[in-house]
Amino acid sequence: MASEQEILEGLADIVNEETGIDQGDVQADKSFTDDLDIDSLSMMTIVVNAEEKFGVRIPDDEVKNLKTVGDAVAFIQKSQA
Amino acid sequence: MSSERRVVITGLGATTPLGGSFEQTWEGILAGRSGMRTMDFDWVEEFDMPAKFAALIHTSPEEVLSKVECRRMDPSTQYAMVASKDAWADAGSPEVDPLRFGVAIGTGMGGLHTLLGQWDTLREKGVRRVFPLAVPMLMPNSPSGTVSLNFGARAGAHTTVSACASGAESMGTAYEMIRQGRADIVIAGGTEAAIHPICFAGFCQMQALSTRNDDPQGASRPYDKGRDGFVMGEGAGVMVLESEEHARARGARIYAEFAGIGMSSDAHHITAPEPEGAGASRAMLEAVERAGLTPADIVHVNAHATSTPVGDIAEANAIRRAFRDAADGMAVSGTKSMTGHLLGAAGALEGVFTAKSIADRVAPATINIEDFDEAITLDVVRGSHRELPAGDIAALNNSFGFGGHNVALVIKSI
């Protein structure tokens, strides 16, 4: 079980790897599309990498509900519980 | 034809087995260096490849592109981007009208590493691990599309595919775009990243590659009696073509005029050249004629000369057939002796060399000729490079591709 902070940091690493965005800019209140300018193709890669890293399954239907980084962190934490 | 616009060359770029830029590559060419080396990939031993060396890229694209860019581009697109940036900077990185700015970049094989790498991923890890950008990375128009996207070129982005004539044909496409008034400035070239075991094995099975494993640097030896096949290379060559008017208006440095192109197809055999060289000679003559020149004006030929026993003779016969006695006045260079065979990038890279040869009046050497094949009745530049005459001069660049594609370019002093 990872803490909220650990998930956020892990997610920030994945986002950085995929898009080059600084880890520090990947904050809970940031929108993936509006603030971080991440397109749907990059989002797919981020989701799959997050699944692998955190040992969870994020269904495709769920991805559209993950609007902010915080949404994703919460979903991952809930799935791990 | 005289009413049509003149096309000039204002930027040269490359990333090759000899260097990560055109400048570094040209330094290697003038020094007579070979870009071949023994491959240390696991698959060479795993499959016991008959040939164990290649002309691998000299400088990783990661020196120029970001890690994220590299992740999203097949190596063939990475090379095209590196060479395009090099050529564009060389042209002075001009501010241009996006609607008058085009791209034409060819490739022989496309995104082979992505296609086959992602196929492995699918089989080993399943559909969810396949990269969402797999398709746009593997498609052969990815290099031209990516370059147009990154440079903001909106007059059209084209991809010619004609095996080892792809790069030359794309330069011809760019030339026509400008002549027809569709664009004022075009990034044109060819790229290839096909040193993958399946492609390598295919060429091995075709007996097309040199197996001089104990001497990789001596393996590419066009016109030498001991030649036994070509050496696979990778990389990209790019030039910036412009209407003369556009180039003059911005005060650009002009290397040479891109004066003509000739094309034909053999309809003879899918891989073997037509032995009499009828198709190839037609392409050469057409290029010279369209340039408004005569064979006597051509002082240098950058030959296709891949170092295969049959191909080098067929091309030499075609040159002789096209130009007869005038061929005696042409200094012939086989630069694949140094760069290896860059397949879909070869014609573009050699077009770039030809432009520089005209601008600097120097014909590169053909290295590794120890026992000249007397069946070749041409004036081949051996040993070291040779100065070209003063005054108005022009040069020819030949490229031929599997499928029977023949492309000849004429580049002329300005």
XYZ file of C-alpha atoms in Angstrom:
495
model
C 0.000 0.000 0.000
C 1.408 3.321 -1.070
C 0.558 6.599 0.677
C -1.153 9.418 -1.187
C 2.179 11.240 -1.381
C 3.981 8.182 -2.723
C 1.335 7.699 -5.407
C 1.545 11.360 -6.397
C 5.323 11.158 -6.691
C 5.172 7.883 -8.621
C 2.595 9.342 -10.985
C 4.699 12.475 -11.443
C 7.627 10.275 -12.503
C 5.461 8.497 -15.065
C 4.112 11.789 -16.436
C 7.627 13.166 -16.657
C 8.892 10.079 -18.466
C 6.079 10.252 -21.001
C 5.793 14.007 -21.558
C 8.872 15.690 -20.144
C 6.738 17.787 -17.755
C 8.628 18.582 -14.508
C 7.656 16.353 -11.619
C 7.082 19.460 -9.526
C 4.318 20.648 -11.874
C 2.351 17.448 -11.441
C 0.177 18.553 -8.504
C -3.125 17.135 -7.255
C -5.217 20.099 -8.434
C -3.802 20.069 -11.995
C -6.036 18.966 -14.872
C -4.337 16.499 -17.203
C -5.748 18.146 -20.322
C -6.208 21.827 -19.406
C -3.181 22.424 -17.184
C -0.680 19.788 -18.280
C -1.695 19.653 -21.955
C -1.612 15.856 -22.021
C -3.424 14.357 -25.012
C -5.486 11.176 -24.997
C -2.704 9.059 -26.516
C -0.216 10.082 -23.839
C -2.915 9.545 -21.214
C -3.275 5.925 -22.375
C 0.429 5.324 -21.877
C 0.381 7.005 -18.465
C -2.569 4.855 -17.394
C -0.920 1.609 -18.475
C 2.359 2.545 -16.791
C 0.490 3.493 -13.611
C -1.331 0.136 -13.650
C 1.998 -1.640 -13.794
C 3.685 0.514 -11.188
C 0.881 0.398 -8.602
C -0.514 -3.057 -9.375
C -4.033 -1.809 -10.101
C -6.428 -1.951 -13.038
C -7.807 1.307 -14.425
C -10.647 0.426 -16.830
C -10.838 2.446 -20.054
C -14.294 3.707 -19.027
C -12.798 5.124 -15.848
C -10.035 7.095 -17.572
C -12.379 9.882 -18.710
C -13.356 10.502 -15.071
C -9.741 11.089 -14.054
C -9.722 14.777 -14.867
C -7.102 15.902 -12.375
C -3.951 14.370 -11.005
C -5.749 14.176 -7.658
C -8.574 12.136 -9.234
C -5.998 9.632 -10.477
C -4.205 9.463 -7.126
C -7.527 8.864 -5.337
C -8.575 6.176 -7.794
C -5.266 4.342 -7.480
C -5.351 4.532 -3.684
C -8.932 3.219 -3.580
C -8.051 0.380 -5.957
C -5.112 -0.645 -3.805
C -7.215 -0.791 -0.639
C 10.968 25.453 -69.319
C 12.996 28.619 -69.000
C 9.851 30.384 -67.802
C 9.725 28.067 -64.788
C 11.389 29.028 -61.558
C 15.006 28.178 -60.784
C 15.586 26.095 -57.693
C 18.643 26.560 -55.491
C 20.179 24.713 -52.549
C 20.641 26.806 -49.406
C 21.063 24.326 -46.561
C 22.748 20.951 -46.059
C 22.165 18.549 -43.182
C 22.894 14.949 -42.262
C 23.361 12.365 -39.582
C 25.343 9.396 -40.829
C 27.808 6.654 -39.925
C 30.538 9.292 -40.301
C 29.096 11.993 -38.069
C 26.140 13.550 -36.289
C 26.015 16.517 -38.659
C 26.706 17.276 -42.283
C 29.871 19.150 -41.359
C 31.283 16.204 -39.417
C 30.222 13.776 -42.160
C 31.909 15.837 -44.858
C 35.078 16.012 -42.781
C 35.048 12.193 -42.781
C 34.448 12.097 -46.533
C 37.389 14.395 -47.273
C 39.585 12.387 -44.905
C 38.583 9.162 -46.693
C 37.266 7.543 -43.515
C 35.154 4.402 -43.393
C 32.037 4.425 -41.207
C 31.774 0.630 -40.869
C 32.089 -1.289 -37.639
C 31.446 -4.717 -36.190
C 27.981 -4.942 -34.635
C 27.738 -5.928 -30.984
C 23.987 -6.636 -31.027
C 23.004 -9.979 -29.457
C 21.126 -10.960 -32.601
C 24.276 -11.097 -34.705
C 25.532 -14.139 -32.780
C 22.072 -15.445 -31.899
C 21.201 -15.910 -35.565
C 24.794 -16.382 -36.698
C 24.409 -13.698 -39.349
C 26.719 -14.252 -42.336
C 27.654 -10.545 -42.211
C 28.588 -9.190 -38.797
C 29.149 -5.490 -39.425
C 27.314 -2.426 -40.665
C 27.608 1.324 -41.069
C 25.843 2.239 -37.827
C 24.802 5.769 -36.967
C 27.740 7.729 -35.535
C 25.900 9.944 -33.032
C 22.786 9.062 -31.049
C 19.798 11.297 -31.905
C 19.434 11.810 -28.144
C 22.298 14.290 -28.451
C 19.917 16.550 -30.396
C 16.361 15.495 -29.498
C 14.807 15.251 -26.041
C 14.184 11.906 -24.371
C 10.431 12.383 -24.801
C 10.795 13.202 -28.514
C 12.876 10.067 -29.010
C 10.290 7.935 -27.214
C 7.613 9.154 -29.607
C 9.566 8.750 -32.838
C 10.838 5.698 -34.657
C 14.615 5.934 -35.253
C 13.887 6.660 -38.935
C 11.961 9.770 -37.874
C 14.599 10.704 -35.303
C 17.291 10.698 -37.990
C 15.102 12.786 -40.311
C 14.537 15.314 -37.527
C 18.244 15.564 -36.682
C 19.243 16.050 -40.333
C 16.418 18.544 -40.921
C 17.445 20.650 -37.923
C 21.019 20.576 -39.196
C 20.016 21.666 -42.716
C 17.582 24.317 -41.489
C 20.206 25.871 -39.197
C 22.659 25.787 -42.105
C 20.108 27.687 -44.220
C 20.045 30.395 -41.539
C 16.829 29.264 -39.774
C 14.781 31.719 -41.854
C 11.350 33.051 -40.928
C 9.141 31.831 -43.767
C 5.479 31.822 -44.740
C 4.162 28.466 -43.453
C 1.775 28.178 -46.405
C 4.717 28.411 -48.840
C 6.903 25.963 -46.904
C 6.907 22.239 -47.752
C 8.533 18.942 -46.816
C 9.491 15.908 -48.934
C 11.283 13.133 -47.070
C 11.436 9.597 -48.404
C 12.290 6.298 -46.787
C 12.751 2.788 -48.096
C 11.483 0.797 -45.136
C 9.572 3.126 -42.813
C 9.293 2.518 -39.073
C 10.606 -1.031 -39.080
C 11.892 -1.001 -35.493
C 8.552 0.241 -34.179
C 6.509 -2.209 -36.239
C 8.494 -5.250 -35.189
C 9.223 -4.071 -31.651
C 5.534 -3.459 -30.981
C 4.652 -6.844 -32.495
C 6.987 -8.404 -29.927
C 5.333 -6.327 -27.184
C 1.878 -7.480 -28.265
C 2.831 -11.142 -28.192
C 4.780 -10.962 -24.945
C 2.728 -8.497 -22.895
C -0.664 -8.116 -24.527
C -2.651 -5.383 -26.177
C -2.628 -2.926 -23.278
C 1.140 -2.620 -23.424
C 1.187 -1.703 -27.123
C 2.250 1.901 -27.410
C -0.693 4.140 -28.440
C 1.639 5.909 -30.873
C 2.670 2.648 -32.555
C 0.800 3.370 -35.783
C 1.899 6.977 -36.321
C 5.457 5.882 -35.487
C 5.620 2.963 -37.902
C 3.999 4.600 -40.930
C 6.500 5.529 -43.645
C 5.215 9.114 -43.849
C 6.038 9.662 -40.185
C 9.380 11.364 -40.968
C 7.854 13.898 -43.381
C 4.789 14.437 -41.206
C 6.854 14.908 -38.056
C 9.256 17.327 -39.744
C 6.361 19.389 -41.142
C 4.779 19.472 -37.678
C 7.971 20.551 -35.943
C 8.940 23.181 -38.489
C 5.398 24.422 -39.169
C 5.537 23.635 -42.903
C 2.022 23.761 -44.354
C 2.429 23.681 -48.147
C 2.390 19.866 -48.177
C 4.469 17.041 -46.697
C 5.319 14.220 -49.075
C 6.878 10.779 -48.797
C 8.380 9.005 -51.753
C 9.010 5.286 -51.440
C 11.192 3.717 -54.123
C 13.662 1.639 -52.122
C 17.195 2.988 -52.528
C 16.018 5.762 -54.856
C 13.555 7.161 -52.262
C 15.777 9.970 -51.032
C 16.690 11.169 -54.518
C 13.085 10.991 -55.621
C 11.965 13.086 -52.667
C 14.445 15.773 -53.659
C 12.893 15.629 -57.109
C 9.457 16.017 -55.537
C 10.649 19.096 -53.661
C 12.144 20.508 -56.849
C 8.835 20.045 -58.670
C 6.899 21.641 -55.782
C 8.969 24.777 -56.168
C 8.985 24.749 -59.977
C 5.226 24.389 -60.072
C 4.781 27.239 -57.618
C 3.342 25.139 -54.793
C 6.076 26.229 -52.381
C 8.972 28.672 -52.083
C 11.090 26.609 -49.708
C 11.157 22.874 -49.011
C 12.991 20.604 -46.582
C 13.870 17.591 -48.746
C 15.692 14.372 -48.077
C 15.664 10.730 -47.145
C 15.992 8.708 -43.978
C 16.527 5.075 -43.048
C 16.830 3.018 -39.870
C 16.570 -0.537 -41.128
C 19.411 -2.299 -39.344
C 16.993 -4.757 -37.760
C 17.629 -8.530 -37.804
C 14.795 -9.312 -40.217
C 15.881 -6.778 -42.810
C 19.517 -7.715 -42.303
C 18.731 -11.424 -42.674
C 16.727 -10.730 -45.835
C 19.653 -8.965 -47.454
C 21.980 -11.758 -46.292
C 19.746 -14.386 -47.877
C 19.745 -12.350 -51.061
C 23.581 -12.561 -50.971
C 23.545 -8.786 -51.263
C 25.761 -7.929 -48.278
C 29.521 -8.030 -48.047
C 30.745 -10.742 -45.671
C 34.250 -9.365 -45.285
C 33.914 -9.826 -41.519
C 37.642 -9.633 -40.811
C 37.883 -6.196 -42.427
C 34.655 -4.165 -42.049
C 36.357 -0.903 -43.000
C 37.583 -2.412 -46.241
C 34.269 -4.093 -47.047
C 32.588 -1.395 -49.117
C 34.823 -1.220 -52.184
C 32.966 -0.080 -55.281
C 34.833 -0.783 -58.537
C 37.389 -3.025 -56.840
C 37.673 -6.541 -58.234
C 37.292 -7.975 -54.743
C 33.925 -6.308 -54.011
C 31.417 -8.783 -52.630
C 28.318 -6.822 -51.737
C 27.129 -3.666 -50.033
C 27.320 -2.687 -46.375
C 24.063 -1.728 -44.704
C 24.040 1.811 -43.368
C 21.597 4.065 -41.568
C 21.002 7.775 -41.152
C 19.522 10.687 -43.046
C 20.483 13.364 -45.555
C 18.485 16.547 -45.999
C 18.779 19.711 -48.054
C 16.876 22.960 -48.059
C 15.654 23.793 -51.557
C 14.355 27.248 -52.395
C 13.190 29.216 -55.367
C 16.090 31.407 -56.411
C 13.893 34.459 -55.984
C 13.062 33.562 -52.376
C 16.685 32.778 -51.548
C 17.983 36.021 -53.065
C 15.306 38.104 -51.363
C 16.437 36.902 -47.940
C 20.124 37.098 -48.799
C 20.683 33.391 -48.352
C 24.010 31.684 -48.981
C 23.501 29.571 -52.123
C 25.506 26.359 -52.574
C 24.370 25.439 -56.050
C 21.418 25.201 -58.374
C 19.234 22.099 -58.299
C 19.016 22.025 -62.051
C 17.208 18.888 -63.160
C 15.886 15.446 -62.440
C 15.351 12.411 -64.621
C 13.379 9.296 -63.709
C 12.616 5.979 -65.351
C 11.703 2.424 -64.463
C 13.334 -0.719 -65.826
C 10.360 -3.131 -65.943
C 13.018 -5.815 -66.115
C 13.403 -7.582 -62.737
C 12.334 -6.777 -59.187
C 15.926 -6.560 -57.906
C 18.443 -7.059 -60.731
C 19.476 -4.021 -62.746
C 18.801 -4.160 -66.458
C 22.304 -5.231 -67.630
C 22.523 -2.863 -70.609
C 21.490 0.054 -68.410
C 18.868 1.331 -70.837
C 16.514 2.622 -68.131
C 19.261 4.111 -65.995
C 20.824 5.892 -68.962
C 17.447 7.337 -69.957
C 17.078 8.832 -66.476
C 20.576 10.348 -66.648
C 20.030 11.861 -70.084
C 16.647 13.235 -69.107
C 18.147 14.921 -66.023
C 20.900 16.540 -68.093
C 18.439 17.662 -70.735
C 15.976 19.097 -68.229
C 18.858 21.033 -66.683
C 19.396 22.628 -70.092
C 22.876 21.128 -70.279
C 24.807 18.717 -72.463
C 26.867 15.723 -71.271
C 30.039 17.764 -71.757
C 28.928 20.082 -68.943
C 28.949 17.247 -66.396
C 32.348 17.066 -64.673
C 31.471 14.821 -61.737
C 29.219 11.856 -61.032
C 28.323 10.779 -57.517
C 27.512 7.228 -58.532
C 25.081 4.823 -56.901
C 28.031 2.355 -56.722
C 26.937 0.111 -53.875
C 29.902 -2.292 -54.173
C 27.915 -5.240 -55.528
C 29.570 -7.257 -58.319
C 26.663 -6.802 -60.763
C 25.341 -3.350 -59.814
C 28.568 -1.387 -60.209
C 29.145 -2.738 -63.726
C 25.541 -2.157 -64.793
C 25.704 1.479 -63.671
C 29.091 2.033 -65.317
C 27.671 0.616 -68.550
C 24.654 2.896 -68.251
C 26.856 5.968 -67.758
C 28.894 5.023 -70.801
C 25.773 4.285 -72.821
C 24.226 7.643 -71.890
C 27.230 9.899 -72.364
C 29.548 7.984 -74.695
C 32.892 9.811 -75.034
C 31.723 12.658 -72.802
C 31.858 10.173 -69.877
C 35.683 10.427 -70.073
C 35.434 13.960 -68.688
C 33.507 12.932 -65.570
C 35.225 12.300 -62.231
C 33.236 9.425 -60.748
C 32.989 8.991 -56.962
C 31.532 6.119 -54.961
C 30.946 7.624 -51.527
C 29.229 4.469 -50.261
C 32.791 3.180 -49.857
C 32.824 5.425 -46.763
C 29.203 5.773 -45.646
C 27.883 2.307 -46.486
C 24.514 2.033 -48.192
C 21.865 4.119 -46.453
C 19.076 2.609 -48.622
C 16.197 5.121 -48.683
C 18.498 7.862 -47.396
C 21.334 7.108 -49.838
C 20.173 9.242 -52.751
C 19.448 12.171 -50.458
C 22.780 11.983 -48.665
C 24.628 11.690 -51.952
C 22.589 14.610 -53.323
C 23.833 16.617 -50.354
C 27.412 15.496 -51.108
C 26.973 16.444 -54.758
C 25.818 19.950 -53.825
C 28.842 20.393 -51.585
C 31.123 18.955 -54.282
C 29.888 21.578 -56.728
C 30.084 24.414 -54.192
C 33.616 23.509 -53.065
C 34.726 22.056 -56.410
C 35.904 18.760 -55.049
C 35.095 15.191 -56.057
C 35.311 12.795 -53.086
C 37.526 9.720 -53.270
C 36.297 6.178 -53.636
C 38.211 4.365 -50.922
C 39.329 0.724 -50.732
C 40.158 0.309 -54.423
C 43.235 -1.915 -54.393
C 42.638 -3.899 -57.536
C 40.629 -1.750 -59.935
C 38.105 -3.695 -61.999
C 39.186 -3.124 -65.584
C 35.649 -3.802 -66.768
C 34.887 -0.299 -65.469
C 35.835 2.150 -68.197
C 35.202 5.295 -66.177
C 37.509 7.848 -64.566
C 36.996 6.793 -60.947
C 38.433 9.092 -58.282
C 40.667 6.825 -56.190
C 43.092 7.347 -53.342
C 42.167 10.860 -52.323
C 39.650 13.475 -53.413
C 40.197 15.534 -56.542
C 39.695 19.186 -57.395
C 36.998 19.991 -59.956
C 37.559 22.602 -62.692
C 36.808 26.317 -62.377
C 34.041 27.984 -64.383
C 30.489 26.722 -64.881
C 30.304 23.098 -63.812
C 27.593 20.541 -63.142
C 27.381 17.125 -61.539
C 25.125 14.127 -61.709
C 23.898 12.018 -58.800
C 22.527 8.543 -59.561
C 20.220 6.429 -57.420
C 18.610 3.108 -58.240
C 16.156 1.111 -56.198
C 14.765 -2.419 -56.042
C 11.645 -2.337 -58.142
C 13.608 -0.969 -61.079
C 13.480 2.702 -60.030
C 16.088 4.969 -61.629
C 16.559 8.554 -60.470
C 19.239 10.987 -61.626
C 19.727 14.522 -60.290
C 21.746 17.309 -61.851
C 23.285 19.971 -59.635
C 25.013 22.956 -61.174
C 27.306 25.746 -60.024
C 25.638 29.104 -59.475
